[in-house]
mmCIF file of C-alpha atoms in Angstrom:
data_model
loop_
_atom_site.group_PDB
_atom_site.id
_atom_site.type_symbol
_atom_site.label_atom_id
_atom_site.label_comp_id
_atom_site.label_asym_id
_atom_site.label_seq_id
_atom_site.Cartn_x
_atom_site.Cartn_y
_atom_site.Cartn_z
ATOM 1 C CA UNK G 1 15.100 3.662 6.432
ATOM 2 C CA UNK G 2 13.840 3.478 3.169
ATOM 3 C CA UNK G 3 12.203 6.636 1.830
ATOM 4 C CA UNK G 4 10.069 6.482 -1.912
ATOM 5 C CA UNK G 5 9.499 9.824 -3.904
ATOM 6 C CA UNK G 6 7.066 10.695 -6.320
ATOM 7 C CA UNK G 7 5.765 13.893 -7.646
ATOM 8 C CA UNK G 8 2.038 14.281 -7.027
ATOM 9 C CA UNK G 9 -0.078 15.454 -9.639
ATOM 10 C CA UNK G 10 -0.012 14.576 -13.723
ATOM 11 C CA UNK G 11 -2.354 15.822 -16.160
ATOM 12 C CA UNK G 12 -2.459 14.776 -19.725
ATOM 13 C CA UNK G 13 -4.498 14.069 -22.948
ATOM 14 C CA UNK G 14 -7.126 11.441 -23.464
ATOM 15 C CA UNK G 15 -4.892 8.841 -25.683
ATOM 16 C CA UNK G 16 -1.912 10.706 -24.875
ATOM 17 C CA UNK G 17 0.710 8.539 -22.923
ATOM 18 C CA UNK G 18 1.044 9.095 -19.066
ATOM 19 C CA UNK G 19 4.749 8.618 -17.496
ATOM 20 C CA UNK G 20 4.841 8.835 -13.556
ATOM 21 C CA UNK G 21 8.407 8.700 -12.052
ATOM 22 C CA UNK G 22 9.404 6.805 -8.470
ATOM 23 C CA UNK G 23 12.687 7.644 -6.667
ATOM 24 C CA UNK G 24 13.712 5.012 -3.816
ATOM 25 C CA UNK G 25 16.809 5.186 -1.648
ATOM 26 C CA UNK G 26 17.245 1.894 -0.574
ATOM 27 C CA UNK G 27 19.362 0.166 -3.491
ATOM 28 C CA UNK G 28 19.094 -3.120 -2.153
ATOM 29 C CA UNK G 29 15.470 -3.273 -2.720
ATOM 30 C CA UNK G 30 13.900 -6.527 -4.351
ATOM 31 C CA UNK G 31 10.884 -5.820 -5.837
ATOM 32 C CA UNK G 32 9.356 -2.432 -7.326
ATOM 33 C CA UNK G 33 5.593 -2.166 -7.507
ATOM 34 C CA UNK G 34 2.839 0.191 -9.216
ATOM 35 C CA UNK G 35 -0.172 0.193 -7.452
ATOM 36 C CA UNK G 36 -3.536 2.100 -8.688
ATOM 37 C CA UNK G 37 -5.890 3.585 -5.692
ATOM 38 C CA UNK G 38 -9.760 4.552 -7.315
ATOM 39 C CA UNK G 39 -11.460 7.054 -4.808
ATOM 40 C CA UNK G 40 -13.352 5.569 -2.285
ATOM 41 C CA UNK G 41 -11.462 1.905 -2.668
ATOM 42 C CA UNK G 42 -8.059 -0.085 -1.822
ATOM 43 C CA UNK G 43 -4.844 -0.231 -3.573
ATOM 44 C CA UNK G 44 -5.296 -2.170 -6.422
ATOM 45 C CA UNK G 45 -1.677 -3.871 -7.629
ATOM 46 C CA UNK G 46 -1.289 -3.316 -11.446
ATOM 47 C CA UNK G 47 2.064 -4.589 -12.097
ATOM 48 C CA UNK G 48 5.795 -4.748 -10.466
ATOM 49 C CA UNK G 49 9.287 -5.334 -11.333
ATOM 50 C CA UNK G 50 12.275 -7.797 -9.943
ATOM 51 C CA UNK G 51 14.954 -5.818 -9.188
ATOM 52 C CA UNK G 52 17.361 -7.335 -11.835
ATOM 53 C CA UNK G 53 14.648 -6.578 -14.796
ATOM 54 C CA UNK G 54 15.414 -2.885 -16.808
ATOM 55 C CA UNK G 55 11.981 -3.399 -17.737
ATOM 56 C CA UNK G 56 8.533 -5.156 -18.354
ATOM 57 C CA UNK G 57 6.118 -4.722 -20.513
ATOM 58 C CA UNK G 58 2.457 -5.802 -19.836
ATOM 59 C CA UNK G 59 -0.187 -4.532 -22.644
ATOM 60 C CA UNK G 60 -0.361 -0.442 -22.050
ATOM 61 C CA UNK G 61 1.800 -0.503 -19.161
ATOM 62 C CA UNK G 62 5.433 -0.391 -19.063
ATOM 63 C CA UNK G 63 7.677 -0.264 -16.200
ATOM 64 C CA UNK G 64 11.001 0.866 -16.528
ATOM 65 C CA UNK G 65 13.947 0.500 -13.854
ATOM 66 C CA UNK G 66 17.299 2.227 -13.532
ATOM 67 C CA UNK G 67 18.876 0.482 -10.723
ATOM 68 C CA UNK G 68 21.829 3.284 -11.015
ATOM 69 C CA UNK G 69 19.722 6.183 -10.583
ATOM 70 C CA UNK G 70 17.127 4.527 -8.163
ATOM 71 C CA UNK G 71 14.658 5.015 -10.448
ATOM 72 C CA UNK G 72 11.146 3.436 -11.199
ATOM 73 C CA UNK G 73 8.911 4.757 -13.847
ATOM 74 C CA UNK G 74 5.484 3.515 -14.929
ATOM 75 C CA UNK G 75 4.235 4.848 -18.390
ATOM 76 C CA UNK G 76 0.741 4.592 -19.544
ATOM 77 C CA UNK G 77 -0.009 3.707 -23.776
ATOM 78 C CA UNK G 78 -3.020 5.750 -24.776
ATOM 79 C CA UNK G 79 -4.021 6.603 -21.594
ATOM 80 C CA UNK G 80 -8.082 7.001 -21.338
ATOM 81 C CA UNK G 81 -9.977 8.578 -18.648
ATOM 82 C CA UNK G 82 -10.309 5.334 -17.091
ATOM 83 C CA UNK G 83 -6.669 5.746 -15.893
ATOM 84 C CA UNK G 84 -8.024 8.625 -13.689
ATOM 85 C CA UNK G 85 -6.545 7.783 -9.975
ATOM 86 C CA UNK G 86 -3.566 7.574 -7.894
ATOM 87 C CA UNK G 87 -0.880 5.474 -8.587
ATOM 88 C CA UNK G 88 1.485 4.541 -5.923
ATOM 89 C CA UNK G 89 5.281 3.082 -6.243
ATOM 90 C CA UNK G 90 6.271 0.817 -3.367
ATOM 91 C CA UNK G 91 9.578 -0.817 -3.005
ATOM 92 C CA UNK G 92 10.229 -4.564 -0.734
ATOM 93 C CA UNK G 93 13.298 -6.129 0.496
ATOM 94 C CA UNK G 94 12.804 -9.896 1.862
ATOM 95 C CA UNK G 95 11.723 -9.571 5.399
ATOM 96 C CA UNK G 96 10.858 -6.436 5.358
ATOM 97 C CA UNK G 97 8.132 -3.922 4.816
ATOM 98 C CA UNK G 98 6.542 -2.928 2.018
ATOM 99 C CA UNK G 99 7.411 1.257 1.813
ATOM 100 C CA UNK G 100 5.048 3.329 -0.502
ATOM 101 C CA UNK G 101 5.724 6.341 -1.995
ATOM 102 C CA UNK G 102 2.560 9.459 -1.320
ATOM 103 C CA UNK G 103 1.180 8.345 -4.881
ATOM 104 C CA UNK G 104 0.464 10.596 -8.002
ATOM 105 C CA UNK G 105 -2.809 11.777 -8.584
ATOM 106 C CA UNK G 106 -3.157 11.568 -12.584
ATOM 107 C CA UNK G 107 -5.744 13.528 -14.359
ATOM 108 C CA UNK G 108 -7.057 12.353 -17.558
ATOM 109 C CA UNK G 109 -8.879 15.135 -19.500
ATOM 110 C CA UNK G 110 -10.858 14.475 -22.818
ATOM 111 C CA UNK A 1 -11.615 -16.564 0.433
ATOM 112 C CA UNK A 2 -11.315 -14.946 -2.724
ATOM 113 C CA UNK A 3 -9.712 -11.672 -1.517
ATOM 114 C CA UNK A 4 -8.351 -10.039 2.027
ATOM 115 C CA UNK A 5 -11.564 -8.994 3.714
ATOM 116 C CA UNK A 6 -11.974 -5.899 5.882
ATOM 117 C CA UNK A 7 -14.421 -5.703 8.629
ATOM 118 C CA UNK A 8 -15.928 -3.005 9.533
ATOM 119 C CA UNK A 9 -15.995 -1.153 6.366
ATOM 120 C CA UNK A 10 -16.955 2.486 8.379
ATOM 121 C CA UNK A 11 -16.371 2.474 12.052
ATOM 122 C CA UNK A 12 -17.172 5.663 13.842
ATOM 123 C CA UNK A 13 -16.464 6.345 17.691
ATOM 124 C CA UNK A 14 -15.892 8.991 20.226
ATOM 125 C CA UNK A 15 -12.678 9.900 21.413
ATOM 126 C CA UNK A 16 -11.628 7.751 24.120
ATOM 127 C CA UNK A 17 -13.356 4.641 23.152
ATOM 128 C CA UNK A 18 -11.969 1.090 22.301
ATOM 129 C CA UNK A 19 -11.714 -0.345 18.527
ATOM 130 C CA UNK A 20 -11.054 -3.371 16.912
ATOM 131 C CA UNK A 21 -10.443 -3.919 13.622
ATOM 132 C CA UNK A 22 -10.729 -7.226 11.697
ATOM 133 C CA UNK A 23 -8.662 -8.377 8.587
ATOM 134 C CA UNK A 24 -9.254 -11.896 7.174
ATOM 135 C CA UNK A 25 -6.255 -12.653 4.850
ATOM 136 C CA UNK A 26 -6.199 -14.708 1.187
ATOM 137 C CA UNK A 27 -5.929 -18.384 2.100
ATOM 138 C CA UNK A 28 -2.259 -19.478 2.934
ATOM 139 C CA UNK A 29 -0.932 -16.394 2.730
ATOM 140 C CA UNK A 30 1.361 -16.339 5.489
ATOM 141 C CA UNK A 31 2.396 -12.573 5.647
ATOM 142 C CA UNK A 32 -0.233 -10.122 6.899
ATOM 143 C CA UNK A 33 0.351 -6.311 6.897
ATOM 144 C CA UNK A 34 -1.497 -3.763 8.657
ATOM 145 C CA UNK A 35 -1.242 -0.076 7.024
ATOM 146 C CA UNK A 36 -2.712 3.371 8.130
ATOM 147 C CA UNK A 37 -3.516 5.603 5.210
ATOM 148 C CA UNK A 38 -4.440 9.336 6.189
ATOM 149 C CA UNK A 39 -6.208 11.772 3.544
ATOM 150 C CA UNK A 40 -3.783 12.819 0.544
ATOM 151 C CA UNK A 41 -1.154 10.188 1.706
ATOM 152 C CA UNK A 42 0.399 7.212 0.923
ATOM 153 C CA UNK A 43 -0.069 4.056 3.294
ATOM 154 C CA UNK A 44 2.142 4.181 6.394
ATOM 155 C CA UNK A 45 3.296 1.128 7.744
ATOM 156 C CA UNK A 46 2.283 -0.119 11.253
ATOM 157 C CA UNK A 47 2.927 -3.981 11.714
ATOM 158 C CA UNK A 48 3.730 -6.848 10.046
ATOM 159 C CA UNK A 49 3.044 -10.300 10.865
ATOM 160 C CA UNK A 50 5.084 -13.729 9.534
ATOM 161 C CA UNK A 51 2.249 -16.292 10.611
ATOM 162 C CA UNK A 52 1.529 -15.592 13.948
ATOM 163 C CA UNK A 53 4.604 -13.352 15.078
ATOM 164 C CA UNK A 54 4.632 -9.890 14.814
ATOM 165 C CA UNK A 55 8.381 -9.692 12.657
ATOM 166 C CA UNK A 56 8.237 -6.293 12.353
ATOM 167 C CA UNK A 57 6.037 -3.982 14.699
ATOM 168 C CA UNK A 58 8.118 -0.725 14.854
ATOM 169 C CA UNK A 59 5.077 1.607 12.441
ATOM 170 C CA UNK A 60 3.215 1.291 15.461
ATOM 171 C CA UNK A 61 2.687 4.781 16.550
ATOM 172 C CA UNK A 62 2.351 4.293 20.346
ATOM 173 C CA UNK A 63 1.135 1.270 22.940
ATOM 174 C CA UNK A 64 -2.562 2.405 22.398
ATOM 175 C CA UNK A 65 -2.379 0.430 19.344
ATOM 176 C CA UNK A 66 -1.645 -3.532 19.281
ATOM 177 C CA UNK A 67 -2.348 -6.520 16.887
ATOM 178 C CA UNK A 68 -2.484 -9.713 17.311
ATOM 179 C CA UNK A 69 -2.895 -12.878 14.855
ATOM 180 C CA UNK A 70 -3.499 -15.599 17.501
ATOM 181 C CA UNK A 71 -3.405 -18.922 14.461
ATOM 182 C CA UNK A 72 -1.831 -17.334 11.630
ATOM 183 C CA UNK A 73 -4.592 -16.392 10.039
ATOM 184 C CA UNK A 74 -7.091 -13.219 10.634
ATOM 185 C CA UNK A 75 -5.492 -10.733 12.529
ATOM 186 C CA UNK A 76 -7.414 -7.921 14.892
ATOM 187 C CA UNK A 77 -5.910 -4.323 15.168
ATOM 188 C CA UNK A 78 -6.725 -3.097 17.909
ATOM 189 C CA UNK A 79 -7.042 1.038 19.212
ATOM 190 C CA UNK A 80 -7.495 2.207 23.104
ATOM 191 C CA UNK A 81 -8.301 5.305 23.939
ATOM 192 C CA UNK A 82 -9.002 6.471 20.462
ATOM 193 C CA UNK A 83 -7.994 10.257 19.740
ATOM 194 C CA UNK A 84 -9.335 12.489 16.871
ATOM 195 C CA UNK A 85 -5.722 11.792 15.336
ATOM 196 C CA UNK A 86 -6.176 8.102 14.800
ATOM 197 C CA UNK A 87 -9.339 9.033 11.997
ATOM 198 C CA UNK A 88 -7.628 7.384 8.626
ATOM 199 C CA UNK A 89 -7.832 4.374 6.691
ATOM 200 C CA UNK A 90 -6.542 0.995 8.267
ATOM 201 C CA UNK A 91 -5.568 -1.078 5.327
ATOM 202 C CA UNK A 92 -4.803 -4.681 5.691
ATOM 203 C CA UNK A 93 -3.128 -7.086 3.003
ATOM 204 C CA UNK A 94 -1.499 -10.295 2.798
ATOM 205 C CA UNK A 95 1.199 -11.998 1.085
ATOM 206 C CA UNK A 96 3.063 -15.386 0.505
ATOM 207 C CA UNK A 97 6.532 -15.539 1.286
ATOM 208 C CA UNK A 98 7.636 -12.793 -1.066
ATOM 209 C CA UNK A 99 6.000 -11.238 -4.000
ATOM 210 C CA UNK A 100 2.972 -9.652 -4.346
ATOM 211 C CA UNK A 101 0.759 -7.241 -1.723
ATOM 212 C CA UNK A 102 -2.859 -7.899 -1.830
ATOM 213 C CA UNK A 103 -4.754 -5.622 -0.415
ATOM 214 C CA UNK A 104 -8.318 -5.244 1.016
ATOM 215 C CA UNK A 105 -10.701 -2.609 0.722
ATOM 216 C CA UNK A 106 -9.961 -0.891 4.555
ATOM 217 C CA UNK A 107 -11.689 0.183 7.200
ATOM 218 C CA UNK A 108 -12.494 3.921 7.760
ATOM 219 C CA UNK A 109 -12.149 5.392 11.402
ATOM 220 C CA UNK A 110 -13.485 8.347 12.077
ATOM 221 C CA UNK A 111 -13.192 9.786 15.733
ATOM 222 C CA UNK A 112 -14.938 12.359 16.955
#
């Protein structure tokens, strides 16, 4: 089945930018999300990709998608400590489940 | 409603007992997902319902746990025999056709 990598910690600079980096396995995946988990609450879904996008671009956040390489990325524009949380990558393929990856905790210090 | 509600938002129980969980889904969202999310992890998949069919049921870890979604709509998930193990998350969230995962807030189990 499907398996969804992710490393699991980031720490940057207040106004820095933040890049966190998916792997998937399944190439015939349809859509690639970002999802943001604040302690104590549910997956909140920030933004995702069809599979024949390279990229999208929604105010800070870019998402960036090398179909080749099986590779998601989600980068962060003046990341503020806000941004603090875990962001999860999930991948879907029509009529199946959604498979997330075991998130990145990302650490925003002033 | 507005959003996938989750009912009860903290269950507790003692090992052995019976649960039920309760996820009302957006309106007309015709996908409903049930997910278990441990401490640390990502959410694991247990069932997935196209109206009121499971289509996809093979997360669930063993025959103590079962779902149902008798008219499409809210969906139960229900635990027998509950073992210290099963303490984690349960995350619902809904869907239309394809596209986007909404998800609600969860329910937290804790066994003792």
């Amino acid at each position: 089945g499907e398996d969804v990598e992710q490393s699991l910690f980031l720490s940057v600079r207040e106004g820095d930018s933040s890049v966190i980096n998916c792997t998937y396995t399944d190439s015939s995946s349809t859509y690639l999300y970002w999802y943001k988990q604040e302690p104590g609450a549910g997956l909140q879904l920030l933004t995702y990709i069809f599979s024949n996008m390279d990229m999208k671009q929604d105010q800070r956040l870019t998402v960036l998608l090398n179909k080749k390489d099986k590779h998601l990325s989600l980068r962060i524009a003046d990341t503020q400590t806000g941004d603090s949380a875990i962001y999860f990558c999930a991948v879907y393929n029509y009529g199946q489940n959604f498979v997330f990856g075991p998130g990145t905790r990302l650490s925003v210090l002033p | 409603g507005a959003g996938v509600s989750q009912t009860p938002s903290n269950k507790v129980t003692e090992k052995g007992k019976y649960v039920e969980l309760r996820c009302d889904p957006i309106s007309g969202h015709t996908a409903l997902y049930w997910y278990r999310q441990s401490l640390g992890q990502g959410p694991e998949f247990l069932i997935y319902f196209q109206g009121t069919g499971a289509a996809d049921d093979s997360g669930l870890p063993n025959d103590r746990f079962f779902a149902v979604r008798p008219e499409g709509s809210v969906s139960t998930l229900k635990i027998q025999r509950t073992e210290r193990g099963d303490s984690a998350v349960y995350l619902c969230a809904s869907s239309r056709q394809t596209g986007e995962l909404f998800f609600g807030e969860g329910s937290r189990l804790t066994v003792l």
